[in-house]
Amino acid sequence: MYSPEDTEMASTAGTLDSPVKQIQIEGMVVLKIIKHYQEEGQGSEVVQGVLLGLVVEDRLEITNCFPFPQHTEDDADFDEVQYQMEMMRSLRHVNIDHLHVGWYQSTYYGSFVSRALLDSQFSYQHAIEESVVLIYDPIKTGQGSLSLKAYRLTPKLMEICKEKDFTPEGLKKANIGFEHMFEEVPIVIRNSHLINVLMWELEDKSTVADKHELLNLSSSNHLEKSLQLLMDRVDDMSQDIVKFNTYSRNLSKQQQQKHQYLQRRQQENAQRQSRGEPQLPEEDINKMFKPPQPPPRMDTLLIAGQVNNYCQNVKEFTSQNLGKLFMAEALQGHN
Amino acid sequence: MSVFGPVVKIHPVVLASICDSYERRNEGASRVIGTLLGTIDKHSIEVTNCFSVPHNESEDEVAVDMEFAKNMYELHKRVSPTEVIIGWYATGFDITEHSVLIHEYYSREATNPIHLTADTALQSGKMNIRAYVSAQMGVPGKTVGVMFTPLSVKYIYYDTERIGVDLLQRTRMTPGRTKGLTSDLSQVAGSASRVQDMLTTVLAYIEDVLSGKVTADNSVGRFLMDLVNKVPTISAEDFENMLNSNINDLLMVTYLSNLTQAQIALNEKLVLL
C-alpha cells in the first residue's frame, strides 16, 4: 500500500546531493551482524558494532565489521576507544579495510529514533562525511525477510546539531520537519565469485528450509506490541504538546502584562508631567518580566520521527498480512 | 567409511569469513590460516566465529604470529565470552607437514583441536570443506606420528541466519552479483512463487508416478497425504467470519496509523507557524 508520504520520502531520497547515493554490503557483513544479535542481544536492548569499508565514487562499500562489547556495570575500566584501535590495528595486518565508515545497531520493533542515536550519528558524520548507521531489525527478519536499513542525517539537521540551537525559532529558520531528519540510502548486497561458489555448496549440502516464516498468518502478537509502543510514543507526544501550549500561553500572557505595565507607566508619566513632578525612572522591563524558557523542540522532532517510523512499519506489516489473508481465502475456496 | 568423534557444526559466517580472508591474502601466499572459535558440547562442536592469523610459509619453515592470535582472541572474548578456541582452519586442498606443526601449537591452546580445510582454490572443482582431528599413531616405544582423522561436517543456521543466507543465495542469479533489498508485498509475492515452484515439482512427480514412469514410494505418499490434510476444513460461514474479522482488524490499524501520521504532520505545521 503506497501512501503519499511513501512516495514523498522516496523522492527526497532520490534527489539528495549527499556524497553517498548507494550502499554496497558484502554478504559476509550481513551474516556477521545477524550472528552478533543472535548470540549477544537476546536479553539487552541493543547491540552495536563498527562498519569498515571504503568509498568508491558515490557508493559506500562496506566490506567488514566487528561488534562492540556490551556496556556492563562491572566493567567500568573498559576503554572503548582502546578496543576499537586495537581491533583496527590487528585487522590491518590481515589486509582488511581498516577505514571506519559507520556503525550498526539493532532495534526493537523499530524504535531507534532517540537522542543517543542522533548524537552518535552526528559525531560520526562530523568526523567522516560519508558515514551511515545501519539499523538491523531482528524481529522483522525473523518474520521472513531481511530488514536492514541505512540512514544518514540530512545536511539541514547537521547544521542544527552543530549550532546546538534547539529552540523553536532556530528550527523554524531551518524549516525542518520530522520527515527531513534522516535520509534513507538504498542498500545493495554484493557477493564475490568465491562466495557464490560457497553458496552453491551450501545449498547442495544443507536441507531445504522447512520454516516459511514469511507466509505465517498469525499477526496479532506483533500488531499488539507495535501498537503498544506507538501508543506510548503518542502519549509522550501529547505531553510535549501540552507543555508547548502552556509555554505559548504563558508567553502571550506575559506580553499582555508587559503591555499593560508600559501603558500604566506612560499614563503616570503623562500625569506627572502635567503636575510638574519628575518622571519615574524607566525600569528595566526585562528584569521584571522574565520571559519563560522556550521548551527544546528537539525531543518533539525525535518523537514525531519515531511515531512516523512506527506507523510506516505497521502499515507495511498490515499490507503484507492482507495479501496473505486473501491467499488463504483462495486456498479455502478450492476446498 | 564410518567416522568417530564429535560432529562438527559450522555456521555460514565462518565459511564466508574464510573465503574473504583468502581473497585478501598477501601476495605470494598460497594459503591462509586462522583460528576457529566456538563452543564444545558432549557430542558436537559448534563453530561460530573465526579470525585469520598472519603467517609466513616457505619450503622448509613456517612462522605463525602467535602474539597476534592471542591478542585477537582476547578482543573477541570481550564481545562473546562464551566462545573458546576450538581449533584452526587452513585453505587449500591437502594437509602438509607444516600443518602438523601448526596443529601442535593449537593443541597447546585448546584440548583436542579440530582442523578445518576449505578448498578455496577449487582444485577439485568443488569447494571441499572437511574437518579433522589429530590422533597419535605409530609403534609404541618408537617415534610417534600424527594422523588426521576426518570428522563429519554439518551446516547449521539460526532462523534469522537462514533468512539472511536465502537472500544471499539470490545474488547468484544476477550478472553483477548484486541484489537490492525488497519490501512490502513483493516479498510475500516472492515467497508465494517459491512455494508454487515447489508445488510444481511435486505435481510433476505425481504425474510421473501416475503414468507409471516412476515407481511409487510409500513414504512420499504419506507426506503427500499429510500435505493435503493440512489444509483445514472449516465451514464456509465460519471461515468467512474469521477472514472478515481479521481483515477488519488490519484495516482499522492501517486507518489509525494513517490518522496518527496526519496528526503529527498537522502538529508540525502548526508549531512552525
Coordinates of C-alpha atoms in Angstrom, one line a residue:
Chain A
M1 CA 0.0 0.0 0.0
Y2 CA 1.6 3.2 -1.1
S3 CA 0.6 6.4 0.6
P4 CA 1.6 9.9 -0.5
E5 CA 4.1 10.0 2.3
D6 CA 5.9 6.9 1.0
T7 CA 6.3 8.4 -2.5
E8 CA 7.4 11.7 -1.0
M9 CA 10.1 10.0 1.1
A10 CA 11.2 8.0 -1.9
S11 CA 11.6 11.1 -4.0
T12 CA 13.5 13.1 -1.4
A13 CA 15.9 10.1 -1.1
G14 CA 16.5 10.2 -4.8
T15 CA 17.2 13.9 -5.1
L16 CA 19.6 14.3 -2.3
D17 CA 23.0 15.7 -3.1
S18 CA 24.9 13.9 -0.3
P19 CA 28.2 12.2 -1.1
V20 CA 26.7 8.7 -0.7
K21 CA 23.9 7.5 -3.1
Q22 CA 24.1 3.8 -2.5
I23 CA 25.4 1.4 -0.1
Q24 CA 27.0 -1.9 -1.1
I25 CA 27.3 -4.5 1.5
E26 CA 29.3 -7.8 1.3
G27 CA 27.2 -10.8 2.2
M28 CA 29.6 -11.7 5.0
V29 CA 28.9 -8.4 6.8
V30 CA 25.2 -9.3 6.8
L31 CA 25.8 -12.7 8.3
K32 CA 28.1 -11.2 10.9
I33 CA 25.5 -8.7 12.0
I34 CA 22.8 -11.4 12.2
K35 CA 25.1 -13.6 14.2
H36 CA 26.1 -10.9 16.6
Y37 CA 22.5 -10.1 17.5
Q38 CA 21.6 -13.7 17.8
E39 CA 24.3 -14.5 20.2
E40 CA 24.6 -11.5 22.3
G41 CA 21.4 -9.5 22.0
Q42 CA 18.7 -11.6 23.4
G43 CA 18.5 -10.0 26.8
S44 CA 19.6 -6.5 26.4
E45 CA 18.3 -3.7 24.3
V46 CA 20.7 -3.1 21.5
V47 CA 23.8 -4.5 20.1
Q48 CA 26.2 -2.2 18.3
G49 CA 29.3 -2.5 16.2
V50 CA 31.5 -0.7 13.8
L51 CA 31.5 -0.9 10.0
L52 CA 34.6 -0.9 7.9
G53 CA 35.0 -0.3 4.2
L54 CA 35.8 2.3 1.7
V55 CA 34.1 4.9 -0.6
V56 CA 34.1 4.3 -4.3
E57 CA 32.8 7.2 -6.4
D58 CA 29.3 7.7 -5.0
R59 CA 29.0 4.3 -3.4
L60 CA 29.9 3.3 0.1
E61 CA 31.2 -0.2 0.2
I62 CA 31.1 -2.0 3.5
T63 CA 33.5 -4.9 3.5
N64 CA 33.8 -5.9 7.1
C65 CA 32.5 -5.2 10.6
F66 CA 33.3 -6.0 14.2
P67 CA 31.0 -6.0 17.2
F68 CA 31.2 -3.8 20.2
P69 CA 31.1 -5.4 23.7
Q70 CA 28.1 -4.6 25.8
H71 CA 28.3 -1.9 28.4
T72 CA 28.3 -3.7 31.7
E73 CA 28.4 -2.1 35.1
D74 CA 31.1 -4.3 36.4
D75 CA 33.4 -3.3 33.6
A76 CA 33.9 0.3 34.4
D77 CA 37.5 0.5 33.4
F78 CA 36.8 -0.8 29.9
D79 CA 38.1 1.6 27.3
E80 CA 36.1 1.6 24.2
V81 CA 38.5 3.6 22.2
Q82 CA 41.3 1.4 23.0
Y83 CA 39.3 -1.7 22.0
Q84 CA 38.5 -0.1 18.7
M85 CA 42.1 1.0 18.0
E86 CA 43.5 -2.4 18.8
M87 CA 40.9 -4.2 16.7
M88 CA 41.5 -2.0 13.7
R89 CA 45.3 -2.3 14.0
S90 CA 45.0 -6.1 14.1
L91 CA 42.7 -6.2 11.1
R92 CA 45.1 -4.1 9.1
H93 CA 47.6 -6.9 9.5
V94 CA 45.4 -9.3 7.6
N95 CA 44.6 -6.8 4.8
I96 CA 41.1 -6.0 5.9
D97 CA 40.0 -2.4 5.1
H98 CA 40.5 -0.5 8.2
L99 CA 38.7 2.6 7.3
H100 CA 35.9 3.5 9.6
V101 CA 32.8 4.2 7.6
G102 CA 29.9 3.9 10.0
W103 CA 28.3 1.8 12.7
Y104 CA 25.4 -0.6 13.1
Q105 CA 22.7 -1.1 15.7
S106 CA 19.9 -3.5 16.3
T107 CA 16.4 -2.2 17.1
Y108 CA 13.3 -3.4 18.9
Y109 CA 10.2 -3.2 16.8
G110 CA 11.6 -0.2 15.0
S111 CA 12.2 2.1 18.0
F112 CA 15.6 3.6 17.2
V113 CA 14.9 7.4 16.8
S114 CA 16.4 8.5 20.0
R115 CA 18.7 11.2 21.3
A116 CA 21.6 8.8 21.7
L117 CA 21.4 7.7 18.1
L118 CA 21.3 11.3 16.9
D119 CA 24.3 12.3 18.9
S120 CA 26.3 9.3 17.8
Q121 CA 25.5 9.7 14.2
F122 CA 26.2 13.3 14.3
S123 CA 29.7 12.8 15.8
Y124 CA 30.3 10.1 13.1
Q125 CA 29.1 12.2 10.2
H126 CA 31.0 15.2 11.5
A127 CA 34.3 13.3 11.5
I128 CA 33.7 11.2 8.4
E129 CA 31.4 12.7 5.9
E130 CA 30.1 9.5 4.3
S131 CA 29.3 7.6 7.4
V132 CA 26.0 5.8 7.8
V133 CA 24.2 3.9 10.5
L134 CA 22.8 0.5 9.7
I135 CA 19.7 -0.4 11.5
Y136 CA 19.0 -4.1 11.7
D137 CA 15.6 -5.3 12.8
P138 CA 15.9 -8.8 14.1
I139 CA 12.2 -9.3 14.8
K140 CA 11.2 -8.3 11.3
T141 CA 13.9 -10.5 9.9
G142 CA 12.6 -13.4 12.0
Q143 CA 9.3 -12.9 10.2
G144 CA 10.8 -13.8 6.9
S145 CA 12.6 -11.0 5.2
L146 CA 15.9 -9.4 6.0
S147 CA 15.3 -5.9 7.4
L148 CA 18.4 -3.8 7.1
K149 CA 18.2 -0.1 6.5
A150 CA 20.9 2.6 6.2
Y151 CA 20.3 6.1 7.4
R152 CA 22.2 9.4 7.4
L153 CA 21.4 12.8 8.9
T154 CA 20.2 15.4 6.4
P155 CA 22.5 18.4 5.9
K156 CA 19.9 20.6 7.5
L157 CA 19.9 18.5 10.6
M158 CA 23.7 18.5 10.7
E159 CA 23.7 22.3 10.7
I160 CA 21.3 22.5 13.6
C161 CA 23.2 19.9 15.6
K162 CA 26.4 21.9 15.0
E163 CA 24.9 25.1 16.4
K164 CA 23.1 23.3 19.2
D165 CA 20.2 25.6 18.6
F166 CA 17.1 23.6 19.5
T167 CA 14.7 26.5 20.2
P168 CA 11.5 26.8 18.1
E169 CA 12.9 29.9 16.4
G170 CA 16.0 28.0 15.3
L171 CA 14.1 25.1 13.9
K172 CA 11.7 27.4 12.1
K173 CA 14.6 29.1 10.5
A174 CA 15.9 25.8 9.2
N175 CA 12.4 24.7 8.2
I176 CA 12.9 21.1 9.4
G177 CA 10.1 18.7 9.7
F178 CA 10.3 15.2 11.2
E179 CA 10.4 13.8 7.7
H180 CA 13.6 15.6 6.9
M181 CA 15.6 14.4 9.8
F182 CA 17.0 11.1 8.3
E183 CA 17.6 10.2 4.8
E184 CA 17.5 6.5 3.8
V185 CA 20.2 5.3 1.5
P186 CA 19.3 2.2 -0.7
I187 CA 21.3 -0.9 0.0
V188 CA 22.6 -3.5 -2.4
I189 CA 24.2 -6.8 -1.4
R190 CA 27.1 -7.9 -3.4
N191 CA 29.0 -11.2 -3.2
S192 CA 32.3 -12.1 -4.8
H193 CA 32.6 -15.1 -7.1
L194 CA 34.1 -17.2 -4.4
I195 CA 31.3 -16.6 -2.0
N196 CA 28.9 -17.5 -4.8
V197 CA 30.7 -20.8 -5.1
L198 CA 30.2 -21.2 -1.3
M199 CA 26.5 -20.5 -1.7
W200 CA 26.1 -23.3 -4.3
E201 CA 28.0 -25.7 -2.0
L202 CA 25.8 -24.7 1.0
E203 CA 22.6 -25.2 -1.0
D204 CA 23.8 -28.6 -2.1
K205 CA 24.7 -29.8 1.4
S206 CA 22.1 -28.3 3.6
T207 CA 18.4 -29.3 4.0
V208 CA 15.7 -27.1 2.5
A209 CA 14.3 -24.6 4.9
D210 CA 11.2 -26.0 6.5
K211 CA 10.0 -22.8 8.1
H212 CA 8.5 -20.3 5.7
E213 CA 8.0 -17.6 8.2
L214 CA 7.0 -15.1 5.7
L215 CA 3.8 -16.9 4.9
N216 CA 2.8 -17.2 8.5
L217 CA -0.8 -15.9 9.0
S218 CA -0.7 -15.0 12.7
S219 CA -0.4 -11.3 13.2
S220 CA -2.0 -10.3 16.4
N221 CA 1.1 -10.7 18.6
H222 CA 3.3 -8.5 16.5
L223 CA 0.5 -5.9 16.0
E224 CA -0.2 -5.7 19.7
K225 CA 3.4 -5.0 20.6
S226 CA 3.8 -2.4 17.8
L227 CA 0.6 -0.7 18.7
Q228 CA 1.6 -0.6 22.4
L229 CA 4.9 1.1 21.5
L230 CA 3.0 3.5 19.2
M231 CA 0.6 4.4 22.0
D232 CA 3.4 5.1 24.4
R233 CA 5.0 7.4 22.0
V234 CA 1.8 9.2 21.2
D235 CA 1.3 9.8 24.9
D236 CA 4.8 11.3 25.1
M237 CA 3.9 13.4 22.2
S238 CA 0.7 14.7 23.7
Q239 CA 2.6 15.6 26.9
D240 CA 5.1 17.5 24.9
I241 CA 2.3 19.4 23.1
V242 CA 0.7 20.3 26.4
K243 CA 4.0 21.7 27.5
F244 CA 4.4 23.7 24.4
N245 CA 0.8 25.0 24.7
T246 CA 1.3 26.2 28.3
Y247 CA 4.5 27.9 27.2
S248 CA 2.9 29.8 24.4
R249 CA 0.0 30.7 26.7
N250 CA 2.4 32.0 29.4
L251 CA 4.3 33.9 26.7
S252 CA 1.2 35.7 25.4
K253 CA 0.0 36.4 29.0
Q254 CA 3.4 37.9 29.7
Q255 CA 3.2 40.0 26.6
Q256 CA -0.1 41.4 27.7
Q257 CA 1.2 42.2 31.2
K258 CA 4.2 43.9 29.7
H259 CA 2.0 46.0 27.5
Q260 CA -0.3 46.9 30.4
Y261 CA 2.6 47.9 32.6
L262 CA 4.1 50.1 29.8
Q263 CA 0.8 51.8 29.3
R264 CA 0.3 52.4 33.0
R265 CA 3.9 53.9 33.1
Q266 CA 3.2 56.2 30.2
Q267 CA -0.1 57.3 31.8
E268 CA 1.7 58.0 35.1
N269 CA 4.4 59.9 33.4
A270 CA 2.0 62.0 31.5
Q271 CA 0.2 62.8 34.7
R272 CA 3.4 63.7 36.5
Q273 CA 4.4 65.8 33.6
S274 CA 1.2 67.7 33.8
R275 CA 1.7 68.2 37.5
G276 CA 5.3 69.2 37.0
E277 CA 6.9 66.4 39.1
P278 CA 9.9 64.4 38.0
Q279 CA 9.2 61.4 35.9
L280 CA 9.6 57.9 37.3
P281 CA 12.7 56.3 36.1
E282 CA 12.4 53.8 33.3
E283 CA 12.8 50.4 34.8
D284 CA 14.2 47.5 33.1
I285 CA 11.2 45.6 31.9
N286 CA 13.1 42.5 31.2
K287 CA 14.2 42.1 34.8
M288 CA 10.7 42.4 36.0
F289 CA 9.1 40.1 33.5
K290 CA 11.4 37.3 32.9
P291 CA 10.5 35.6 29.7
P292 CA 9.6 31.9 30.2
Q293 CA 12.0 29.4 28.8
P294 CA 11.0 28.1 25.4
P295 CA 10.9 24.3 25.6
P296 CA 13.5 22.5 23.4
R297 CA 11.9 21.3 20.2
M298 CA 14.4 18.5 19.5
D299 CA 12.6 16.0 21.6
T300 CA 9.4 16.7 19.8
L301 CA 11.1 16.2 16.5
L302 CA 12.5 12.9 17.6
I303 CA 9.2 11.7 19.0
A304 CA 7.4 12.7 15.8
G305 CA 10.0 10.9 13.7
Q306 CA 9.7 7.8 15.9
V307 CA 5.9 7.8 15.6
N308 CA 6.2 8.2 11.9
N309 CA 8.5 5.2 11.8
Y310 CA 6.2 3.0 13.8
C311 CA 3.3 4.0 11.5
Q312 CA 5.3 3.1 8.4
N313 CA 6.2 -0.3 9.9
V314 CA 2.7 -1.1 11.0
K315 CA 1.3 -0.2 7.5
E316 CA 3.9 -2.4 5.8
F317 CA 3.0 -5.2 8.1
T318 CA -0.7 -4.9 7.6
S319 CA -0.4 -4.7 3.8
Q320 CA 1.6 -7.9 3.8
N321 CA -0.9 -9.7 6.1
L322 CA -3.8 -8.6 4.0
G323 CA -2.2 -10.2 1.0
K324 CA -1.6 -13.4 2.9
L325 CA -5.2 -13.4 4.1
F326 CA -6.5 -13.2 0.6
M327 CA -4.2 -16.0 -0.5
A328 CA -5.6 -18.1 2.4
E329 CA -9.1 -17.3 1.2
A330 CA -8.3 -18.5 -2.3
L331 CA -6.9 -21.7 -0.8
Q332 CA -10.1 -22.4 1.1
G333 CA -12.2 -21.5 -1.9
H334 CA -10.9 -24.5 -3.8
N335 CA -11.5 -26.9 -0.9
Chain B
M1 CA 33.8 -45.3 6.0
S2 CA 32.5 -44.6 9.5
V3 CA 33.5 -41.5 11.3
F4 CA 34.2 -41.4 15.0
G5 CA 34.3 -38.5 17.2
P6 CA 32.0 -35.5 17.5
V7 CA 30.1 -33.9 14.7
V8 CA 31.3 -30.5 13.6
K9 CA 28.6 -28.0 13.1
I10 CA 29.6 -24.9 11.1
H11 CA 27.8 -21.6 10.7
P12 CA 27.9 -20.0 7.3
V13 CA 29.5 -16.9 8.8
V14 CA 32.7 -18.8 9.4
L15 CA 32.9 -20.1 5.8
A16 CA 32.2 -16.6 4.4
S17 CA 35.0 -15.2 6.6
I18 CA 37.4 -17.8 5.4
C19 CA 36.6 -17.1 1.8
D20 CA 37.0 -13.4 2.4
S21 CA 40.4 -13.7 4.1
Y22 CA 41.5 -16.0 1.3
E23 CA 40.7 -13.3 -1.2
R24 CA 42.6 -10.7 0.8
R25 CA 45.7 -12.8 1.3
N26 CA 49.2 -11.3 0.9
E27 CA 51.0 -11.7 -2.4
G28 CA 52.9 -14.9 -2.7
A29 CA 51.0 -16.7 0.0
S30 CA 49.3 -19.7 -1.3
R31 CA 47.1 -20.3 1.7
V32 CA 45.7 -18.6 4.8
I33 CA 45.3 -19.9 8.2
G34 CA 43.3 -18.7 11.2
T35 CA 41.7 -19.6 14.5
L36 CA 38.3 -21.1 14.9
L37 CA 36.1 -20.1 17.9
G38 CA 33.0 -21.8 19.1
T39 CA 31.5 -24.0 21.8
I40 CA 32.0 -27.6 22.6
D41 CA 29.2 -29.9 23.5
K42 CA 29.3 -33.5 24.5
H43 CA 28.8 -34.9 21.0
S44 CA 29.3 -31.9 18.8
I45 CA 31.5 -29.0 18.3
E46 CA 29.8 -25.8 17.1
V47 CA 31.9 -23.4 15.2
T48 CA 30.5 -19.9 15.3
N49 CA 33.3 -17.4 14.6
C50 CA 36.8 -17.2 13.3
F51 CA 39.6 -14.8 12.5
S52 CA 42.6 -15.1 10.3
V53 CA 46.2 -15.0 11.6
P54 CA 49.1 -13.8 9.5
H55 CA 51.7 -16.4 8.8
N56 CA 54.7 -17.0 6.5
E57 CA 55.3 -20.3 4.9
S58 CA 58.2 -21.4 2.8
E59 CA 59.6 -24.7 1.8
D60 CA 61.2 -25.7 5.0
E61 CA 59.9 -23.5 7.7
V62 CA 56.7 -21.9 8.8
A63 CA 56.2 -18.9 11.1
V64 CA 52.9 -18.0 12.7
D65 CA 52.3 -14.7 14.5
M66 CA 51.2 -16.2 17.8
E67 CA 51.2 -12.9 19.6
F68 CA 48.6 -11.7 17.1
A69 CA 46.5 -14.7 17.6
K70 CA 46.4 -14.3 21.4
N71 CA 45.6 -10.6 21.1
M72 CA 42.7 -11.2 18.7
Y73 CA 41.3 -13.9 20.9
E74 CA 41.3 -11.6 23.9
L75 CA 39.5 -8.9 21.9
H76 CA 36.9 -11.4 20.7
K77 CA 36.4 -12.7 24.2
R78 CA 35.3 -9.3 25.3
V79 CA 32.4 -9.4 23.0
S80 CA 31.3 -13.0 23.3
P81 CA 32.7 -14.5 26.5
T82 CA 31.3 -17.9 25.7
E83 CA 33.4 -18.6 22.7
V84 CA 36.6 -20.6 23.1
I85 CA 39.4 -21.6 20.7
I86 CA 38.3 -25.0 19.4
G87 CA 40.8 -25.3 16.5
W88 CA 42.1 -23.7 13.4
Y89 CA 41.5 -23.6 9.7
A90 CA 43.6 -23.6 6.6
T91 CA 42.6 -23.1 2.9
G92 CA 43.9 -25.5 0.4
F93 CA 43.4 -29.0 -0.7
D94 CA 45.8 -31.1 1.3
I95 CA 47.3 -31.3 4.7
T96 CA 51.0 -30.6 4.7
E97 CA 53.8 -31.2 7.2
H98 CA 53.6 -27.6 8.2
S99 CA 50.0 -28.3 9.3
V100 CA 51.3 -30.7 11.8
L101 CA 53.4 -28.1 13.4
I102 CA 50.6 -25.5 13.5
H103 CA 48.3 -28.2 14.9
E104 CA 50.8 -28.8 17.7
Y105 CA 50.7 -25.1 18.6
Y106 CA 47.0 -25.1 18.7
S107 CA 46.9 -28.2 20.9
R108 CA 48.5 -26.1 23.5
E109 CA 45.7 -23.6 23.3
A110 CA 42.8 -26.0 23.3
T111 CA 42.2 -29.6 24.2
N112 CA 42.0 -31.7 21.1
P113 CA 41.7 -29.0 18.5
I114 CA 39.9 -29.6 15.2
H115 CA 41.4 -28.7 11.9
L116 CA 39.2 -27.4 9.1
T117 CA 40.2 -27.3 5.5
A118 CA 38.4 -25.4 2.8
D119 CA 39.4 -25.8 -0.7
T120 CA 39.1 -22.2 -1.8
A121 CA 41.4 -22.7 -4.8
L122 CA 38.8 -25.2 -6.1
Q123 CA 41.4 -27.7 -7.1
S124 CA 38.9 -30.5 -7.3
G125 CA 36.2 -28.4 -9.0
K126 CA 34.2 -28.1 -5.8
M127 CA 34.9 -26.3 -2.5
N128 CA 35.5 -29.2 -0.3
I129 CA 35.1 -28.4 3.4
R130 CA 36.4 -31.0 5.7
A131 CA 37.3 -31.3 9.3
Y132 CA 39.9 -33.4 11.0
V133 CA 41.0 -34.3 14.5
S134 CA 44.5 -35.5 15.2
A135 CA 45.3 -38.9 16.5
Q136 CA 48.5 -40.4 17.6
M137 CA 49.7 -43.3 15.7
G138 CA 52.8 -45.4 15.4
V139 CA 54.5 -48.2 17.1
P140 CA 54.7 -47.8 20.9
G141 CA 58.2 -47.2 22.1
K142 CA 59.3 -45.7 18.8
T143 CA 58.7 -42.2 17.3
V144 CA 55.1 -41.3 17.4
G145 CA 53.4 -39.8 14.4
V146 CA 50.3 -37.9 14.0
M147 CA 47.4 -38.8 11.8
F148 CA 44.4 -36.7 10.9
T149 CA 41.1 -38.5 11.1
P150 CA 38.2 -36.9 9.3
L151 CA 35.0 -35.9 11.1
S152 CA 31.6 -35.4 9.7
V153 CA 30.6 -31.8 8.9
K154 CA 27.1 -30.3 9.1
Y155 CA 25.9 -26.8 8.5
I156 CA 23.6 -25.3 11.0
Y157 CA 21.8 -22.0 10.9
Y158 CA 19.9 -19.8 13.3
D159 CA 16.5 -18.9 11.9
T160 CA 17.4 -15.4 11.1
E161 CA 20.7 -16.6 9.6
R162 CA 18.7 -18.9 7.3
I163 CA 16.7 -16.0 6.1
G164 CA 19.9 -14.0 5.5
V165 CA 21.5 -16.9 3.6
D166 CA 18.4 -17.2 1.5
L167 CA 18.8 -13.6 0.5
L168 CA 22.4 -14.0 -0.3
Q169 CA 21.7 -17.1 -2.4
R170 CA 19.8 -14.8 -4.8
T171 CA 22.9 -12.9 -5.7
R172 CA 24.0 -15.8 -7.7
M173 CA 21.4 -15.1 -10.4
T174 CA 22.2 -11.5 -11.4
P175 CA 25.2 -10.8 -13.5
G176 CA 26.6 -8.1 -11.4
R177 CA 26.3 -10.3 -8.4
T178 CA 24.2 -7.7 -6.6
K179 CA 20.8 -7.8 -5.1
G180 CA 18.7 -5.0 -3.6
L181 CA 16.5 -5.5 -0.6
T182 CA 12.8 -5.6 -1.4
S183 CA 10.0 -4.6 0.8
D184 CA 6.3 -4.8 1.2
L185 CA 4.0 -7.0 -0.9
S186 CA 6.8 -8.0 -3.3
Q187 CA 8.3 -10.1 -0.6
V188 CA 5.1 -12.0 0.0
A189 CA 4.8 -12.5 -3.7
G190 CA 8.3 -13.8 -3.9
S191 CA 7.7 -16.3 -1.1
A192 CA 4.5 -17.4 -2.6
S193 CA 6.1 -18.0 -6.0
R194 CA 8.7 -20.1 -4.3
V195 CA 6.1 -22.3 -2.7
Q196 CA 4.4 -22.5 -6.1
D197 CA 7.6 -23.8 -7.7
M198 CA 7.9 -26.5 -5.0
L199 CA 4.3 -27.5 -5.7
T200 CA 5.0 -27.8 -9.4
T201 CA 7.9 -30.1 -8.7
V202 CA 5.7 -32.3 -6.5
L203 CA 2.9 -32.3 -9.2
A204 CA 5.4 -33.4 -11.9
Y205 CA 6.5 -36.2 -9.6
I206 CA 2.9 -37.3 -9.1
E207 CA 2.2 -37.2 -12.8
D208 CA 5.2 -39.4 -13.4
V209 CA 4.0 -41.9 -10.8
L210 CA 0.5 -42.0 -12.2
S211 CA 1.7 -42.6 -15.7
G212 CA 3.9 -45.4 -14.5
K213 CA 7.3 -43.8 -15.3
V214 CA 8.5 -43.8 -11.7
T215 CA 7.6 -46.4 -9.1
A216 CA 5.5 -45.1 -6.2
D217 CA 7.3 -44.6 -2.9
N218 CA 5.2 -45.1 0.2
S219 CA 6.9 -42.6 2.4
V220 CA 6.5 -39.9 -0.2
G221 CA 2.9 -40.9 -0.5
R222 CA 2.4 -40.4 3.2
F223 CA 4.0 -37.0 3.1
L224 CA 1.6 -36.1 0.3
M225 CA -1.3 -37.3 2.4
D226 CA -0.2 -35.0 5.2
L227 CA 0.2 -32.1 2.9
V228 CA -3.4 -32.4 1.6
N229 CA -4.8 -32.9 5.0
K230 CA -3.0 -29.9 6.4
V231 CA -5.5 -27.5 4.7
P232 CA -8.1 -27.3 7.5
T233 CA -11.7 -28.0 6.6
I234 CA -13.7 -25.2 8.0
S235 CA -17.3 -24.5 7.1
A236 CA -17.6 -21.6 4.7
E237 CA -19.5 -19.5 7.1
D238 CA -17.0 -19.8 9.9
F239 CA -14.2 -19.1 7.6
E240 CA -15.9 -16.0 6.2
N241 CA -16.3 -14.7 9.7
M242 CA -12.7 -15.3 10.7
L243 CA -11.5 -13.8 7.5
N244 CA -13.6 -10.7 7.8
S245 CA -12.7 -10.1 11.4
N246 CA -9.0 -10.4 10.6
I247 CA -9.4 -8.1 7.7
N248 CA -11.3 -5.6 9.8
D249 CA -8.5 -5.6 12.4
L250 CA -5.9 -4.9 9.9
L251 CA -7.8 -2.2 8.1
M252 CA -8.6 -0.5 11.4
V253 CA -4.9 -0.5 12.3
T254 CA -4.0 0.9 8.9
Y255 CA -6.6 3.7 9.3
L256 CA -5.3 4.5 12.8
S257 CA -1.7 4.8 11.7
N258 CA -2.6 7.0 8.8
L259 CA -4.6 9.2 11.2
T260 CA -1.6 9.4 13.5
Q261 CA 0.7 10.4 10.7
A262 CA -1.7 13.1 9.5
Q263 CA -1.9 14.3 13.1
I264 CA 1.8 14.7 13.6
A265 CA 2.2 16.4 10.2
L266 CA -0.5 18.9 11.2
N267 CA 1.1 19.5 14.6
E268 CA 4.4 20.2 12.8
K269 CA 2.8 22.8 10.6
L270 CA 1.0 24.4 13.5
V271 CA 4.2 24.7 15.6
L272 CA 6.3 26.1 12.8
L273 CA 3.7 28.8 12.0

